[in-house]
Coordinates of N, CA, C and O in Angstrom, one line a residue:
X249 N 0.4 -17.7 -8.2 CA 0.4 -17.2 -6.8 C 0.8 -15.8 -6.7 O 0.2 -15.1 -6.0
X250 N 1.9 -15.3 -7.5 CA 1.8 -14.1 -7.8 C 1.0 -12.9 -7.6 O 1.0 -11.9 -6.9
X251 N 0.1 -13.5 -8.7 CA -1.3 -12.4 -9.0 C -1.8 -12.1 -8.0 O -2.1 -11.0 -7.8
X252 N -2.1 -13.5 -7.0 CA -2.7 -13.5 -6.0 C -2.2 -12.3 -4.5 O -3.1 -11.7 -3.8
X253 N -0.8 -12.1 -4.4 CA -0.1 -11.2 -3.9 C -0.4 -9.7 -4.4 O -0.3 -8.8 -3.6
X254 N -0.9 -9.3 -5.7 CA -0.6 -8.4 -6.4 C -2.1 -7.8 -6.1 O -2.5 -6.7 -5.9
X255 N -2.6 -8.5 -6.1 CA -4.9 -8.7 -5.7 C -4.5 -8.4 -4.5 O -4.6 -7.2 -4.2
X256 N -4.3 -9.0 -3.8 CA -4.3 -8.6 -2.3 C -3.7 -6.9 -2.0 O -4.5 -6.0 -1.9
X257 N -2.6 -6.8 -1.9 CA -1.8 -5.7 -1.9 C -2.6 -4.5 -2.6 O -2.8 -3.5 -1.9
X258 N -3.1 -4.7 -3.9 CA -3.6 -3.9 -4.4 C -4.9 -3.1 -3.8 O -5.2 -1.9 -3.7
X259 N -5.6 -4.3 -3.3 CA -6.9 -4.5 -2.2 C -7.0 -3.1 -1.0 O -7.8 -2.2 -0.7
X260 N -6.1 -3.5 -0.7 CA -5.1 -2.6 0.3 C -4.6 -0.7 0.0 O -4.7 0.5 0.5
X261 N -4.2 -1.2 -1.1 CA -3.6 0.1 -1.5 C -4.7 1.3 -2.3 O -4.5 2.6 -2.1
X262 N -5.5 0.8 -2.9 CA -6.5 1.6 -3.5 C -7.1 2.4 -2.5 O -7.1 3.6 -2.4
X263 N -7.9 1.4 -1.5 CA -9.1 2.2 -0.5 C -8.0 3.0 0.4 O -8.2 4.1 0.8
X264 N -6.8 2.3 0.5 CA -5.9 3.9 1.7 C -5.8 4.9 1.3 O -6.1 6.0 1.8
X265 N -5.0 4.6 -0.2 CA -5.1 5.9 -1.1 C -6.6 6.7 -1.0 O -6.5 7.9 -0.5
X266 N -7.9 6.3 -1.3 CA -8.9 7.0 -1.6 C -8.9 7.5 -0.1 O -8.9 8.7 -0.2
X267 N -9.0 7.2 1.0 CA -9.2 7.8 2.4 C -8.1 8.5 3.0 O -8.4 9.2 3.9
X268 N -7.0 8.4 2.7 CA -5.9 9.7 3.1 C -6.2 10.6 2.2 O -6.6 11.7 2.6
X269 N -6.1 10.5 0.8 CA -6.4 11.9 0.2 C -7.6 12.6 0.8 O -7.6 13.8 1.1
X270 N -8.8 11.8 1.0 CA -10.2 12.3 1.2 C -10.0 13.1 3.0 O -10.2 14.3 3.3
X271 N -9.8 12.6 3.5 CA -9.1 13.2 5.0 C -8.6 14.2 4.8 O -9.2 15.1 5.3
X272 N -7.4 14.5 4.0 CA -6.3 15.6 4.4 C -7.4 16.6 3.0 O -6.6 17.5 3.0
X273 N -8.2 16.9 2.2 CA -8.7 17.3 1.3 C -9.6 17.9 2.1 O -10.1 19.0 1.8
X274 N -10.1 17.3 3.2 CA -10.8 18.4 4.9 C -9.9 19.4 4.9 O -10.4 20.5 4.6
X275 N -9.0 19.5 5.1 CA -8.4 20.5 6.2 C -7.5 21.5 5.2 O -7.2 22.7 5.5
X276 N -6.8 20.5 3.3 CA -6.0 21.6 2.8 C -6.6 21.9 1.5 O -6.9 21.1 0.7
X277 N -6.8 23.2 1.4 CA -7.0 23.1 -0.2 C -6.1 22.9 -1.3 O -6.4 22.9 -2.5
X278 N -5.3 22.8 -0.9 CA -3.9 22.3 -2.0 C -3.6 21.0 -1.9 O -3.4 20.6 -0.8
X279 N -3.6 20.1 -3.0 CA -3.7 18.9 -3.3 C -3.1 17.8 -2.5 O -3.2 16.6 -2.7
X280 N -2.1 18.3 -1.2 CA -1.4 17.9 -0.8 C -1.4 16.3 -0.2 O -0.5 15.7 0.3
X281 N -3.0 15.7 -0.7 CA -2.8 14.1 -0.2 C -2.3 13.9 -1.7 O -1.3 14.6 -1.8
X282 N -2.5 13.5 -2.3 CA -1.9 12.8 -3.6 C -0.2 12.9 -3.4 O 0.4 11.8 -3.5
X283 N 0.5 14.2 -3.3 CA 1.4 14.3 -3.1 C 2.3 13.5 -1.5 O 3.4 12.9 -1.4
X284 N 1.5 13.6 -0.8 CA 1.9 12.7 0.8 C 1.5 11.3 0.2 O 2.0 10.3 0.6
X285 N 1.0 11.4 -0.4 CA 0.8 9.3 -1.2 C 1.8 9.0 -1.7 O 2.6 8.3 -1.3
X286 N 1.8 9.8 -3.1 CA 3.1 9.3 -3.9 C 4.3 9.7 -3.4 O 5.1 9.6 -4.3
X287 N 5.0 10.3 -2.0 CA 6.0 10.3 -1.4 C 6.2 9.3 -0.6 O 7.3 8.9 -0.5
X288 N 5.3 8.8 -0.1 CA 5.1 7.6 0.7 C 4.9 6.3 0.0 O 5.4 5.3 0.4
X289 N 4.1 6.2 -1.1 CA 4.5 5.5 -1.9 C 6.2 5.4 -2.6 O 6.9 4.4 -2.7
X290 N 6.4 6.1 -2.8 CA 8.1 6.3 -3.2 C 8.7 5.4 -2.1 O 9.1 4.2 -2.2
X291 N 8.5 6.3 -1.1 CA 9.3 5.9 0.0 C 9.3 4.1 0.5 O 10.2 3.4 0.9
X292 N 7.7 3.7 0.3 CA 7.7 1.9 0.2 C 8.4 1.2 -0.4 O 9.0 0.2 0.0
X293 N 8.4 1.6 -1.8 CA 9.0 0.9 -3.1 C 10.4 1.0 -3.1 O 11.0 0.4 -4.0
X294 N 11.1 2.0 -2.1 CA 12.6 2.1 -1.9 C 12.8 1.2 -1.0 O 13.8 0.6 -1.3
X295 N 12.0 0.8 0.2 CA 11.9 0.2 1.2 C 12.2 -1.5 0.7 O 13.1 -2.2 1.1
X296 N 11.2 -1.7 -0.5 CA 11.1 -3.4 -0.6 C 12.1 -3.6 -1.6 O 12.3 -4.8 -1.8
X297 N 12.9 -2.5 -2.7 CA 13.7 -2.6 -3.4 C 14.7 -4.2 -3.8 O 15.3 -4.6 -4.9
X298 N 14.6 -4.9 -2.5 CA 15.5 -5.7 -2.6 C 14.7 -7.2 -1.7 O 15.2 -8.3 -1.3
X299 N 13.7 -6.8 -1.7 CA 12.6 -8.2 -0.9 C 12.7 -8.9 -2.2 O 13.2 -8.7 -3.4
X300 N 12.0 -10.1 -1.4 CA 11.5 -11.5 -1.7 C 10.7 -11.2 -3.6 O 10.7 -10.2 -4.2
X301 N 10.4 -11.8 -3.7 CA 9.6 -11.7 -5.4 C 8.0 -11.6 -4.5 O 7.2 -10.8 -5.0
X302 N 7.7 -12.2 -3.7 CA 6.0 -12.4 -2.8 C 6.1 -11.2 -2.7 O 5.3 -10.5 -3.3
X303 N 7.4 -10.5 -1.7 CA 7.0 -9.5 -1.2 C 7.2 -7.8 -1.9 O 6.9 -6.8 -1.4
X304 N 7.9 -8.2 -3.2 CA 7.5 -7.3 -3.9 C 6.1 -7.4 -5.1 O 5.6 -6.5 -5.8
X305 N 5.9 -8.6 -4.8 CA 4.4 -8.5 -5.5 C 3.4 -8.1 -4.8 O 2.3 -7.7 -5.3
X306 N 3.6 -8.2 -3.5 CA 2.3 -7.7 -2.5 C 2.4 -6.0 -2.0 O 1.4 -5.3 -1.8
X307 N 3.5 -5.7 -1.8 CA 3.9 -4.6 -1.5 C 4.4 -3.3 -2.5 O 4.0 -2.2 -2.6
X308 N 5.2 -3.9 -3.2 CA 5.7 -2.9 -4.2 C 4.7 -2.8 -5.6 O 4.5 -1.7 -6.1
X309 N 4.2 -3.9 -6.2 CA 3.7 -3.7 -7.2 C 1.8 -3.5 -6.9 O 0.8 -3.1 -7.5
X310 N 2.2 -4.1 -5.8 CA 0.0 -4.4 -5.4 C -0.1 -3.2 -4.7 O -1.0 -2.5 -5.2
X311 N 0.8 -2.7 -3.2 CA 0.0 -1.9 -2.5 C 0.5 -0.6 -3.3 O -0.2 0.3 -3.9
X312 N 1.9 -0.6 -3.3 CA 2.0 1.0 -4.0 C 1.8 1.0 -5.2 O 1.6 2.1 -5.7
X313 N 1.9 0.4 -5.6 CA 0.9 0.4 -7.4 C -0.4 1.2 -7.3 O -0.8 2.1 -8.0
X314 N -0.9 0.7 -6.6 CA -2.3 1.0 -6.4 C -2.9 2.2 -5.1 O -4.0 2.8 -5.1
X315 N -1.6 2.1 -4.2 CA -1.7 3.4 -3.4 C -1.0 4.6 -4.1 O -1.2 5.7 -3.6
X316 N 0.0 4.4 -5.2 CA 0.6 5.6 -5.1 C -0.7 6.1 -7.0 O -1.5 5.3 -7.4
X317 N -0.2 7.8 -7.7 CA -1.7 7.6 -8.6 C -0.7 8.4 -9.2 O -0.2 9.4 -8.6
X318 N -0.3 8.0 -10.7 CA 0.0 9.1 -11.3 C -1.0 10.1 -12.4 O -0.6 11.1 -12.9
X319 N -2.5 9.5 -12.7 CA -3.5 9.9 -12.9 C -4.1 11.6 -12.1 O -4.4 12.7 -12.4
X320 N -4.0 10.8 -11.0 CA -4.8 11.6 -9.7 C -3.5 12.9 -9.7 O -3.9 13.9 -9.0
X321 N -2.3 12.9 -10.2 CA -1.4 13.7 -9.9 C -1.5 14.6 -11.1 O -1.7 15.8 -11.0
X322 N -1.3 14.1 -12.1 CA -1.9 14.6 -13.6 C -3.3 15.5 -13.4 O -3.2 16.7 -13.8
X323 N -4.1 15.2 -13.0 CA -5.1 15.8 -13.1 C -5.5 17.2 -12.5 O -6.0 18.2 -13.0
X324 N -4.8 16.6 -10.7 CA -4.7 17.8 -10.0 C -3.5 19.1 -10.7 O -3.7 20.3 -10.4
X325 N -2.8 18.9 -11.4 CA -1.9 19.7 -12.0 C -2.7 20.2 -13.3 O -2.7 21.4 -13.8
X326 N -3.4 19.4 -13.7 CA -3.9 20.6 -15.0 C -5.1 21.2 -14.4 O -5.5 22.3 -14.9
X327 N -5.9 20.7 -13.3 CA -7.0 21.6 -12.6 C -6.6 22.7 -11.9 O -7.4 23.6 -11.6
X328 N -4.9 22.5 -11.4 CA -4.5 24.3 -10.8 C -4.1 25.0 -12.2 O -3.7 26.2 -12.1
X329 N -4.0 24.4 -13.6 CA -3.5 25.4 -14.3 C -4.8 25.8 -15.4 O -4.7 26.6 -16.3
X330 N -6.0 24.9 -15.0 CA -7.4 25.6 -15.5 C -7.6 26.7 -14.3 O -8.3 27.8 -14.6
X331 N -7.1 26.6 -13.4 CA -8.1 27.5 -12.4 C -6.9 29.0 -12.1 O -7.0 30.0 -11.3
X332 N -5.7 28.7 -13.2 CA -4.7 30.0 -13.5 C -4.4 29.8 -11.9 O -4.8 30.6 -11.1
X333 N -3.9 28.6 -11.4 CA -3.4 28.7 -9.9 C -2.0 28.2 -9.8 O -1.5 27.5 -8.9
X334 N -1.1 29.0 -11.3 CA 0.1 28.3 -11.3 C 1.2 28.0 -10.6 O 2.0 27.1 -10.9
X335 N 1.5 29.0 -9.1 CA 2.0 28.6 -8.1 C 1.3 27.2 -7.4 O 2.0 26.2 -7.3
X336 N 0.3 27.2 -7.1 CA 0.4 25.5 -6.5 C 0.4 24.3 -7.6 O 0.3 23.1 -7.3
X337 N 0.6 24.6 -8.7 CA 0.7 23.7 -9.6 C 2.2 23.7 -9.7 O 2.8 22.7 -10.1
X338 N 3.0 25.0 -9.3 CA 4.1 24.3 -9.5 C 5.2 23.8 -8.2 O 6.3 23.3 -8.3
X339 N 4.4 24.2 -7.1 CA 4.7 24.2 -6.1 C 4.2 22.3 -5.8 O 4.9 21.6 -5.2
X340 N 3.3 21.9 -6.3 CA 2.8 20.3 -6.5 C 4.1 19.5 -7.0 O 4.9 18.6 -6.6
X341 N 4.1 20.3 -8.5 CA 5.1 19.4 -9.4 C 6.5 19.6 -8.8 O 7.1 18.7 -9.4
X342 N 7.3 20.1 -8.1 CA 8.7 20.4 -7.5 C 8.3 19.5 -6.1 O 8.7 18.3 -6.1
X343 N 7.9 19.8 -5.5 CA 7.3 19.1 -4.5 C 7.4 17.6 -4.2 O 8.0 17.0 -3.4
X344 N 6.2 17.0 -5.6 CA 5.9 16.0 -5.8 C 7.3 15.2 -6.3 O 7.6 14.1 -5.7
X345 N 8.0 15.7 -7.3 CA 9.1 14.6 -7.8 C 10.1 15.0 -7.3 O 11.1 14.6 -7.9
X346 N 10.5 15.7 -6.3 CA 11.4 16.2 -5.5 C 11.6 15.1 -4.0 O 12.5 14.5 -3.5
X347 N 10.2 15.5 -3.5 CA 9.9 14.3 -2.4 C 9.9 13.0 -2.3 O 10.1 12.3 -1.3
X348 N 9.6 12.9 -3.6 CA 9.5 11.2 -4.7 C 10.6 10.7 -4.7 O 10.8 9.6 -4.2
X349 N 11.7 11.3 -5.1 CA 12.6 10.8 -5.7 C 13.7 10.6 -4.4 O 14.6 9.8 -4.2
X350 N 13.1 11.9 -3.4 CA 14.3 11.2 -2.0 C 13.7 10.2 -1.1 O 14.2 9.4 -0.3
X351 N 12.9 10.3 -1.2 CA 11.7 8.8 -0.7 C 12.3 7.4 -1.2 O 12.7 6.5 -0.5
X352 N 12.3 7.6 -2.4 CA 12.7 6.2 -2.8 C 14.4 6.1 -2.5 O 14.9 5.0 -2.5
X353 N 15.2 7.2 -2.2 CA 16.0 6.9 -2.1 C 16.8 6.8 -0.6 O 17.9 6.4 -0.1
X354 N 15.8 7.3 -0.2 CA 15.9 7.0 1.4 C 15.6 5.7 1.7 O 16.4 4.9 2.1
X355 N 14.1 5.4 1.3 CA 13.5 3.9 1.4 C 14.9 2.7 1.3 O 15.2 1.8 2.2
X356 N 15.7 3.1 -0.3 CA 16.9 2.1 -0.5 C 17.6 2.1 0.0 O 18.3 1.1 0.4
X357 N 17.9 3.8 0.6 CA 19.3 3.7 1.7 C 18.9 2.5 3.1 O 19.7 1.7 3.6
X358 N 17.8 2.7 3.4 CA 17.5 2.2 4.8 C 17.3 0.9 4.3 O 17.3 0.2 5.4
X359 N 17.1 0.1 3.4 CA 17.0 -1.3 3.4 C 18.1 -1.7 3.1 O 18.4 -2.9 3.0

């Protein structure tokens, strides 16, 4: 029954991910959906830190598993440092694990 939570959630989490990055990739040229994902992902998984086992299988491991990317974050960081664009590459990486990490810790304070 698990899995079944983890499929669902996951379900969920992939196509939001692919359509907020694709949205905000209109308007910024700096990578900034991937980064608003995995902060918001952070910020979920602080959130369920202390749920049910269902509801960390549907939420924490399915939806932000699968909405938050650490591929998609990897990537965009070595394509600003192919394109010698190393201010937003580093302005991504401070950014990104900076915002991450009080995300998740906000998420735990508030649950």
């Amino acid at each position: 029954m698990t899995a079944l939570y983890v499929i669902i959630g996951a379900a969920i989490g992939a196509p939001s991910r692919f359509l907020l990055d694709q949205y905000l990739r209109r308007y910024i040229k700096y990578p900034l959906g991937i980064t608003v994902i995995n902060v918001l992902g952070s910020f979920v998984i602080g959130l369920n830190i202390n749920s049910t086992d269902n509801i960390q299988a549907l939420v924490s491991i399915g939806f932000a598993g699968a909405f938050t990317t650490w591929s998609t974050f990897i990537l965009d960081l070595y394509l600003a440092f192919e394109l010698k664009q190393y201010k937003n590459a580093a302005i991504n990486l401070v950014l990104s694990l900076t915002l991450g990490l009080c995300a998740v810790w906000l998420g735990m304070d508030l649950a």
